[in-house]
Amino acid sequence: SDGPISVDSLYDYIVNNQDKVLLILDGYDEYSCPKEHSPILEIWKGEQLRDCHVIVTTRQLKCDELRGPSHVQFEIHGFKSWEQIETFARKFLASEDDLDEFMSCLEGKYLLDMAKVPLLLLMLCVLWKERHHHEGLPKSRADIFTQFIQTMLDHKGESHQPMPFQKVT
């Protein structure tokens, strides 16, 4: 209701372009709909929107409900120490000075809790490599995600493959 896209038009787009849609359903363990009437489970099982690509995240306590219909399962354990974060980041950053600057930035911007999640740390490392000399890491988490998506789109554009979007806003 805040913008020009209505819920109906968004749903119509998803239904008519399923093979181009990635649905990320985060926090299944926090979802409180009965299993027998769950649209999330219907999507996951391919009973609705069967041609969409779907990722569902959950904590361990609800993973048994999702195991059967999934094609691939990943279990991610976050980093538990500063040393683990630093070891991971070292694989992506060019020099020890770059690593030290990156780690100081994580601490200074209160991003260590985000960096404990391997996928999010990878995202931070990619942003650091791509943009830190010009802009530094973004100030907010929303900006981090927006800039990361823009970075992926920029790389896709460089590969000369068709892109449906030019700029993330």
Tab-separated table of N, CA and C in Angstrom, residues 82 85-86 88-107 121 124-134 136-137:
chain	number	residue	atom	x	y	z
A	82	TRP	N	36.018	-14.702	17.273
A	82	TRP	CA	36.681	-13.690	16.462
A	82	TRP	C	37.673	-14.358	15.513
A	85	ILE	N	35.983	-15.907	12.456
A	85	ILE	CA	35.572	-14.852	11.518
A	85	ILE	C	36.790	-14.356	10.742
A	86	GLU	N	37.871	-14.124	11.451
A	86	GLU	CA	39.094	-13.627	10.821
A	86	GLU	C	39.674	-14.647	9.834
A	88	PHE	N	38.053	-16.931	8.134
A	88	PHE	CA	37.181	-16.943	6.958
A	88	PHE	C	37.444	-15.715	6.086
A	89	ALA	N	37.471	-14.549	6.692
A	89	ALA	CA	37.660	-13.305	5.939
A	89	ALA	C	39.021	-13.279	5.245
A	90	ARG	N	40.031	-13.864	5.858
A	90	ARG	CA	41.385	-13.894	5.290
A	90	ARG	C	41.389	-14.555	3.906
A	91	LYS	N	40.478	-15.499	3.679
A	91	LYS	CA	40.419	-16.206	2.395
A	91	LYS	C	39.976	-15.291	1.260
A	92	PHE	N	39.340	-14.176	1.583
A	92	PHE	CA	38.763	-13.310	0.561
A	92	PHE	C	39.473	-11.974	0.410
A	93	LEU	N	40.192	-11.560	1.425
A	93	LEU	CA	40.793	-10.233	1.397
A	93	LEU	C	42.259	-10.307	0.994
A	94	ALA	N	42.731	-9.256	0.339
A	94	ALA	CA	44.018	-9.276	-0.358
A	94	ALA	C	45.240	-9.312	0.557
A	95	SER	N	45.214	-8.600	1.651
A	95	SER	CA	46.424	-8.476	2.466
A	95	SER	C	46.067	-8.469	3.940
A	96	GLU	N	47.081	-8.597	4.766
A	96	GLU	CA	46.867	-8.537	6.220
A	96	GLU	C	46.379	-7.154	6.631
A	97	ASP	N	46.892	-6.109	5.982
A	97	ASP	CA	46.428	-4.748	6.295
A	97	ASP	C	44.956	-4.591	5.953
A	98	ASP	N	44.564	-5.127	4.792
A	98	ASP	CA	43.167	-5.087	4.369
A	98	ASP	C	42.292	-5.852	5.372
A	99	LEU	N	42.780	-7.013	5.797
A	99	LEU	CA	42.050	-7.815	6.781
A	99	LEU	C	41.907	-7.061	8.097
A	100	ASP	N	42.983	-6.457	8.562
A	100	ASP	CA	42.937	-5.703	9.826
A	100	ASP	C	41.941	-4.549	9.740
A	101	GLU	N	41.956	-3.849	8.618
A	101	GLU	CA	41.032	-2.728	8.420
A	101	GLU	C	39.581	-3.229	8.391
A	102	PHE	N	39.365	-4.336	7.695
A	102	PHE	CA	38.025	-4.941	7.616
A	102	PHE	C	37.530	-5.357	9.003
A	103	MET	N	38.375	-6.039	9.753
A	103	MET	CA	37.973	-6.518	11.081
A	103	MET	C	37.689	-5.336	12.017
A	104	SER	N	38.473	-4.288	11.920
A	104	SER	CA	38.222	-3.085	12.732
A	104	SER	C	36.889	-2.448	12.350
A	105	CYS	N	36.593	-2.463	11.055
A	105	CYS	CA	35.328	-1.907	10.585
A	105	CYS	C	34.145	-2.722	11.121
A	106	LEU	N	34.272	-4.054	11.097
A	106	LEU	CA	33.204	-4.902	11.641
A	106	LEU	C	32.930	-4.555	13.097
A	107	GLU	N	33.996	-4.418	13.845
A	107	GLU	CA	33.860	-4.116	15.273
A	107	GLU	C	33.326	-2.702	15.481
A	121	LEU	N	28.785	-13.034	6.380
A	121	LEU	CA	30.191	-12.636	6.378
A	121	LEU	C	30.737	-12.644	4.955
A	124	LEU	N	29.597	-9.485	3.403
A	124	LEU	CA	30.381	-8.351	3.880
A	124	LEU	C	31.762	-8.313	3.217
A	125	CYS	N	32.378	-9.475	3.069
A	125	CYS	CA	33.697	-9.542	2.416
A	125	CYS	C	33.614	-9.108	0.961
A	126	VAL	N	32.576	-9.555	0.250
A	126	VAL	CA	32.409	-9.172	-1.150
A	126	VAL	C	32.218	-7.661	-1.256
A	127	LEU	N	31.380	-7.107	-0.400
A	127	LEU	CA	31.171	-5.656	-0.419
A	127	LEU	C	32.466	-4.919	-0.115
A	128	TRP	N	33.209	-5.412	0.847
A	128	TRP	CA	34.472	-4.784	1.218
A	128	TRP	C	35.427	-4.767	0.022
A	129	LYS	N	35.550	-5.909	-0.640
A	129	LYS	CA	36.452	-5.994	-1.788
A	129	LYS	C	35.996	-5.076	-2.925
A	130	GLU	N	34.694	-5.024	-3.156
A	130	GLU	CA	34.163	-4.273	-4.284
A	130	GLU	C	34.133	-2.768	-4.046
A	131	ARG	N	33.864	-2.357	-2.818
A	131	ARG	CA	33.499	-0.955	-2.614
A	131	ARG	C	34.263	-0.227	-1.520
A	132	HIS	N	35.050	-0.907	-0.714
A	132	HIS	CA	35.578	-0.227	0.475
A	132	HIS	C	36.516	0.917	0.149
A	133	HIS	N	37.220	0.859	-0.951
A	133	HIS	CA	38.145	1.945	-1.280
A	133	HIS	C	37.386	3.220	-1.643
A	134	HIS	N	36.147	3.062	-2.069
A	134	HIS	CA	35.363	4.222	-2.477
A	134	HIS	C	34.415	4.685	-1.374
A	136	GLY	N	33.506	2.473	1.763
A	136	GLY	CA	33.484	1.769	3.041
A	136	GLY	C	32.255	0.884	3.122
A	137	LEU	N	32.110	0.171	4.210
A	137	LEU	CA	30.902	-0.638	4.393
A	137	LEU	C	29.724	0.276	4.677
